GROMACS .gro file of N, CA and C in nm:
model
  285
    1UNK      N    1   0.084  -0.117   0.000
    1UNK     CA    2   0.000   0.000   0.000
    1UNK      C    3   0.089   0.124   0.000
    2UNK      N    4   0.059   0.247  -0.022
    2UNK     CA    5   0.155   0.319  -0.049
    2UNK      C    6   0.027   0.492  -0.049
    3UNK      N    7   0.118   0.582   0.010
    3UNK     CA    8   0.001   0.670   0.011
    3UNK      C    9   0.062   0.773  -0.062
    4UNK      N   10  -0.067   0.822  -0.111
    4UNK     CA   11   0.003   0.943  -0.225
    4UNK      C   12  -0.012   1.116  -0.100
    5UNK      N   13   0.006   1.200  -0.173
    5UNK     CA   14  -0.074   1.380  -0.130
    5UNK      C   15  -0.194   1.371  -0.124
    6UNK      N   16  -0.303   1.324  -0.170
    6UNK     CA   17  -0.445   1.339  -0.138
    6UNK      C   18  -0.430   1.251   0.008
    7UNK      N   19  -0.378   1.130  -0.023
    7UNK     CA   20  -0.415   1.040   0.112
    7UNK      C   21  -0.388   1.090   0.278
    8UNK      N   22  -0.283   1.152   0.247
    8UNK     CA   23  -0.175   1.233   0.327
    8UNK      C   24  -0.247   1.338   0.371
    9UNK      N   25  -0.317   1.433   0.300
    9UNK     CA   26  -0.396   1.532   0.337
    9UNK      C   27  -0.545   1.481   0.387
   10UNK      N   28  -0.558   1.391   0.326
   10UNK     CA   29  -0.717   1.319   0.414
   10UNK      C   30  -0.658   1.338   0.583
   11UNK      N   31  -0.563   1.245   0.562
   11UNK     CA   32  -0.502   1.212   0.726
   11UNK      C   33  -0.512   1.365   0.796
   12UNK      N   34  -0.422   1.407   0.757
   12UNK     CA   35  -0.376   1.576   0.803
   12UNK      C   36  -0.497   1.609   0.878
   13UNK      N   37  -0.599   1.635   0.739
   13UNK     CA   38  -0.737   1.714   0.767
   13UNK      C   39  -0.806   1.649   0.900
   14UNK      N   40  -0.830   1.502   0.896
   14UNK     CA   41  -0.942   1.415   0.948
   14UNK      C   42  -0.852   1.462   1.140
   15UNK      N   43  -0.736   1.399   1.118
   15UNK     CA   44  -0.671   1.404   1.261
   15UNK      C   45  -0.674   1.536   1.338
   16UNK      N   46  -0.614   1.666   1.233
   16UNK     CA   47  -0.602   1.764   1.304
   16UNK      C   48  -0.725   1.903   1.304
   17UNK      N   49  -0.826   1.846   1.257
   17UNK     CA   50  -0.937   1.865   1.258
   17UNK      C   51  -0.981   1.977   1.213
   18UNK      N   52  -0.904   2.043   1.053
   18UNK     CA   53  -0.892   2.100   0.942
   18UNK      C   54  -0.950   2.111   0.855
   19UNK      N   55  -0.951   2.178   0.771
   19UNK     CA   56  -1.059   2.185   0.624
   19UNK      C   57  -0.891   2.075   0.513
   20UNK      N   58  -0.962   2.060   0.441
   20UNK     CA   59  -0.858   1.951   0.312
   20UNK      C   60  -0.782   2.080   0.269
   21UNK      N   61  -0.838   2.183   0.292
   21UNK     CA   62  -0.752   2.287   0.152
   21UNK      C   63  -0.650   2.345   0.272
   22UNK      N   64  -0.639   2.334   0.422
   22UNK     CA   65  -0.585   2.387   0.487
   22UNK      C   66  -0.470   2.283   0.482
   23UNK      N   67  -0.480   2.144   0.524
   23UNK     CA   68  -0.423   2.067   0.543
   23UNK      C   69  -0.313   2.043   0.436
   24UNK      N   70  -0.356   2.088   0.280
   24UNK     CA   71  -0.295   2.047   0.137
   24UNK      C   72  -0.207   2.149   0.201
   25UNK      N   73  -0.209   2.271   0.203
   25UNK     CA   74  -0.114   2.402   0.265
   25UNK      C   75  -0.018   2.339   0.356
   26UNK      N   76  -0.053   2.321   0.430
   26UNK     CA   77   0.045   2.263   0.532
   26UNK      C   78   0.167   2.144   0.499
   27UNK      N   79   0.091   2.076   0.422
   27UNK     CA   80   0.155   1.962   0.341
   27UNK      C   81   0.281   2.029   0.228
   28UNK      N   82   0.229   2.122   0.153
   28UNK     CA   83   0.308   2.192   0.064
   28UNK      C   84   0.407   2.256   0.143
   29UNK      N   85   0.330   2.333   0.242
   29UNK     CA   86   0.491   2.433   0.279
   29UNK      C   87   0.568   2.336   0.354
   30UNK      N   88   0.549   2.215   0.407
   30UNK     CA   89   0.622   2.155   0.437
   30UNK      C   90   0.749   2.068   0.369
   31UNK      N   91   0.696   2.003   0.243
   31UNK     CA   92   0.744   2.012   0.102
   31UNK      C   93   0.854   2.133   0.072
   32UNK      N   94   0.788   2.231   0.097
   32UNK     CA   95   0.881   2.366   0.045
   32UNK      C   96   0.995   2.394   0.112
   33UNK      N   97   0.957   2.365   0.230
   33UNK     CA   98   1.061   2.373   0.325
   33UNK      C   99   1.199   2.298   0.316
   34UNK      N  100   1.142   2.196   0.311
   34UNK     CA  101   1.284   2.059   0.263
   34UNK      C  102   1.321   2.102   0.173
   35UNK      N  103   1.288   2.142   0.051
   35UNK     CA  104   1.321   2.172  -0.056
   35UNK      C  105   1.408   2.270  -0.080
   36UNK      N  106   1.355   2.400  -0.017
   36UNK     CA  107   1.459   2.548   0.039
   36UNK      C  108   1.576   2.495   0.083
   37UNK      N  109   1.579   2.433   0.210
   37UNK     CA  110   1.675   2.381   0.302
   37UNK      C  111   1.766   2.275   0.268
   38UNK      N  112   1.769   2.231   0.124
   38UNK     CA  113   1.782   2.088   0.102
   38UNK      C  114   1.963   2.080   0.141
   39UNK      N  115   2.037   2.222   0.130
   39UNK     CA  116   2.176   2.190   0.204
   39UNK      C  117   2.219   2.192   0.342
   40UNK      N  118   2.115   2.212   0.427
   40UNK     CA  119   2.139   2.181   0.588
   40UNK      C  120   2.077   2.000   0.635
   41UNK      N  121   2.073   1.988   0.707
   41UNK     CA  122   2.026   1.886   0.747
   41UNK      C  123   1.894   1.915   0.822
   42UNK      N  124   1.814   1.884   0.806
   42UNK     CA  125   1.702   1.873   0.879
   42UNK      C  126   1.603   1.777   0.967
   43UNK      N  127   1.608   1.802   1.064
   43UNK     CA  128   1.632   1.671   1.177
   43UNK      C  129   1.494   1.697   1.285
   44UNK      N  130   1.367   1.652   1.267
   44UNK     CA  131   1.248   1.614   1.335
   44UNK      C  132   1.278   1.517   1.476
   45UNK      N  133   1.263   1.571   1.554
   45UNK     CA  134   1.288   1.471   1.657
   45UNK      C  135   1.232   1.369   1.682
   46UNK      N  136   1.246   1.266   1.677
   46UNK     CA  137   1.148   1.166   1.729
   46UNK      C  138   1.103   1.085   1.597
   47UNK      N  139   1.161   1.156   1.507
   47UNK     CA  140   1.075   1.113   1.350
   47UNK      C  141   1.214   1.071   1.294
   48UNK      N  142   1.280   1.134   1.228
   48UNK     CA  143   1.376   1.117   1.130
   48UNK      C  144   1.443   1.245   1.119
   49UNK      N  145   1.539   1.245   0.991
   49UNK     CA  146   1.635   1.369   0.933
   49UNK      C  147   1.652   1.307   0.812
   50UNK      N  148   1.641   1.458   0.761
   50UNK     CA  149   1.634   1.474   0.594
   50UNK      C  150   1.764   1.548   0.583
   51UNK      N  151   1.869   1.472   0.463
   51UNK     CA  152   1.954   1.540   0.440
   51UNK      C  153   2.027   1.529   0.311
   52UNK      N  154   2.067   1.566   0.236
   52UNK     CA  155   2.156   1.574   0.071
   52UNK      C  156   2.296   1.481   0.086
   53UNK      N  157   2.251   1.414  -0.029
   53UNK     CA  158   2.345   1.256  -0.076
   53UNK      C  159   2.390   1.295  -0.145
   54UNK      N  160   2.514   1.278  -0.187
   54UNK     CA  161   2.595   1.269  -0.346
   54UNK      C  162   2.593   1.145  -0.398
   55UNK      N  163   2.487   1.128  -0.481
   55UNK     CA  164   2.488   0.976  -0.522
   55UNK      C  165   2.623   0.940  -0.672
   56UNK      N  166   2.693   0.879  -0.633
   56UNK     CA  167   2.817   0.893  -0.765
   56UNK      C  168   2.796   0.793  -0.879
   57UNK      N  169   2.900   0.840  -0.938
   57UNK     CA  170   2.887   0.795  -1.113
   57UNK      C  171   2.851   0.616  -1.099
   58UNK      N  172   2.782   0.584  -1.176
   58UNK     CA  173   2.732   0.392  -1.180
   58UNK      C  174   2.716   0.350  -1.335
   59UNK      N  175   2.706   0.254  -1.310
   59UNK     CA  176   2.706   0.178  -1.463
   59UNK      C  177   2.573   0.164  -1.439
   60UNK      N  178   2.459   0.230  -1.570
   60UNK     CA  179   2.328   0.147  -1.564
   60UNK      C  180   2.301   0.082  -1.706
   61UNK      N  181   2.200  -0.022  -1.705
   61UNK     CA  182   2.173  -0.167  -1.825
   61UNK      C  183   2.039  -0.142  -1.838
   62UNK      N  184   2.020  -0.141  -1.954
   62UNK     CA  185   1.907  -0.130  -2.042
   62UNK      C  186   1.872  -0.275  -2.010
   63UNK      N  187   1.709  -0.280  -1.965
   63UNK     CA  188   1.693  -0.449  -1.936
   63UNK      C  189   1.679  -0.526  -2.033
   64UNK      N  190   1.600  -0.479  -2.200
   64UNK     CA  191   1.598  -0.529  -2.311
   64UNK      C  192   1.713  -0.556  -2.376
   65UNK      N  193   1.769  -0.452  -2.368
   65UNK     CA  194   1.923  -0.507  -2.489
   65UNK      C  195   2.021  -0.556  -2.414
   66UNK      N  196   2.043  -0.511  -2.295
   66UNK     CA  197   2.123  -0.507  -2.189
   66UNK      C  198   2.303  -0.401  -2.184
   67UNK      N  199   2.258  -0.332  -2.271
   67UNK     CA  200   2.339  -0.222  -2.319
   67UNK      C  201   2.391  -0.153  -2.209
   68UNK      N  202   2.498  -0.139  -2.157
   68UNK     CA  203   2.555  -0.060  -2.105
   68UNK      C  204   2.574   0.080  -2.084
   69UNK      N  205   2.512   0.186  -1.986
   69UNK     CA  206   2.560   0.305  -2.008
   69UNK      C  207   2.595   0.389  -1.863
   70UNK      N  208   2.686   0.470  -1.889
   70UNK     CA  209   2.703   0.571  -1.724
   70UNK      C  210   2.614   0.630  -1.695
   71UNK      N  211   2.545   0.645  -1.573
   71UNK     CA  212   2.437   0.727  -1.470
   71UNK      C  213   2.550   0.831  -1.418
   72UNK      N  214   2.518   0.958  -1.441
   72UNK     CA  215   2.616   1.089  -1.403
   72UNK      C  216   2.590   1.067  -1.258
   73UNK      N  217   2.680   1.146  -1.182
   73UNK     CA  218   2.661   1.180  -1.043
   73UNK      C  219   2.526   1.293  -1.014
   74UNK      N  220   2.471   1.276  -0.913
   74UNK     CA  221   2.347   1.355  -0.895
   74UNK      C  222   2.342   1.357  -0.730
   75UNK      N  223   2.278   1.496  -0.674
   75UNK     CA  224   2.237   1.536  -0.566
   75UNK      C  225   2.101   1.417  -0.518
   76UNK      N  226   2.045   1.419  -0.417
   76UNK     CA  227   1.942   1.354  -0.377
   76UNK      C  228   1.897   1.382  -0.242
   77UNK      N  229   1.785   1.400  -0.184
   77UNK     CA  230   1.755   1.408  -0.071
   77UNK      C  231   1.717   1.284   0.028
   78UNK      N  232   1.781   1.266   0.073
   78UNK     CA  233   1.775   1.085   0.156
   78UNK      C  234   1.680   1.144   0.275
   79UNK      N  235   1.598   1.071   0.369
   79UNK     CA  236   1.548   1.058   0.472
   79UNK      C  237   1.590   0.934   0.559
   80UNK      N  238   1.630   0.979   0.687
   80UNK     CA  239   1.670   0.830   0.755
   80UNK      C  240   1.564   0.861   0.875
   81UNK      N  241   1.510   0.715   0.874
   81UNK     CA  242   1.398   0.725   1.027
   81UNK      C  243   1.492   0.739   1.126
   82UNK      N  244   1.441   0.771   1.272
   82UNK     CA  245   1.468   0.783   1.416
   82UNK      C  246   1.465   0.639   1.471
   83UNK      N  247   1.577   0.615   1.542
   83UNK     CA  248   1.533   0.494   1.604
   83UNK      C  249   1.401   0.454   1.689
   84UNK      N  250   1.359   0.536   1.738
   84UNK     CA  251   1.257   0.558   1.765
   84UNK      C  252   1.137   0.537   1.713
   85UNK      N  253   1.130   0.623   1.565
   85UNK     CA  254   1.033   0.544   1.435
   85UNK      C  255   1.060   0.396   1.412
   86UNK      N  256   1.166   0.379   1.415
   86UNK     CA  257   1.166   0.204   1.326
   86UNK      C  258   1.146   0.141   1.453
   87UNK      N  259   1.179   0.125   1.594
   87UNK     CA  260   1.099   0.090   1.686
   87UNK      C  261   0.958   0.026   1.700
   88UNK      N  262   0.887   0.142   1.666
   88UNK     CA  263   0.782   0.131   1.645
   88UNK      C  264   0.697   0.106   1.539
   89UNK      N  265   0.728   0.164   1.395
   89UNK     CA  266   0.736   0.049   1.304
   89UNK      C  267   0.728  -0.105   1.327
   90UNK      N  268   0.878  -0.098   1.404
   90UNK     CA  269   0.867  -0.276   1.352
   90UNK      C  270   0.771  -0.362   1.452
   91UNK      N  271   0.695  -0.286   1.594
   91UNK     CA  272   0.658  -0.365   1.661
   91UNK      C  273   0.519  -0.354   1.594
   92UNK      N  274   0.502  -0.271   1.555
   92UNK     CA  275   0.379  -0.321   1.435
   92UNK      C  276   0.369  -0.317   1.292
   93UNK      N  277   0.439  -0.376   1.318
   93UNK     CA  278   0.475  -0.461   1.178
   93UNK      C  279   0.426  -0.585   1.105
   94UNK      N  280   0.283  -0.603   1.186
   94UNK     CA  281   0.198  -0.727   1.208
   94UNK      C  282   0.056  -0.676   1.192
   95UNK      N  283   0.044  -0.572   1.194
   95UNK     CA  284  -0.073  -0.502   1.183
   95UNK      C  285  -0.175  -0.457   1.067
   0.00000   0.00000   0.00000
């Protein structure tokens, strides 16, 4: 299962007891935020930290021909959970 921005903003709205168009706002500038910030680290307590990868040069294969070609180096924004999150995650992880 996998949740998109509408699903995300259902949640937002329903929990924090919001209109959808307030909640989409909140969702965005939050979005915006990471995005602005994407060269500091940004670190939620209890949740995770968002921070910029240098992902480096790789060999990638065409799965049909199986052709060989270089993937350039590229920026990326990684998220790592809190121990805390995967904690709890994994104890329901059955659920």
């Amino acid at each position: 299962m996998s949740l998109g921005k509408r699903d995300i903003v259902k949640n937002i709205s329903s929990k924090a007891l919001i209109s959808s168009k307030t909640s989409s706002l909140v969702l965005e500038a939050f979005i915006s935020f990471i995005k602005r910030n994407k060269r500091h680290r940004i670190k939620i307590s209890k949740f995770g930290t968002y921070y910029l990868h240098k992902s480096p040069i790789r060999i990638g294969r065409n799965p049909k021909t199986k052709e060989e070609h270089n993937i350039s180096s590229r920026n990326v924004i990684t998220f790592k959970a809190s121990k805390i999150l995967l904690k709890y995650i994994n104890q329901h992880a059955n659920d």
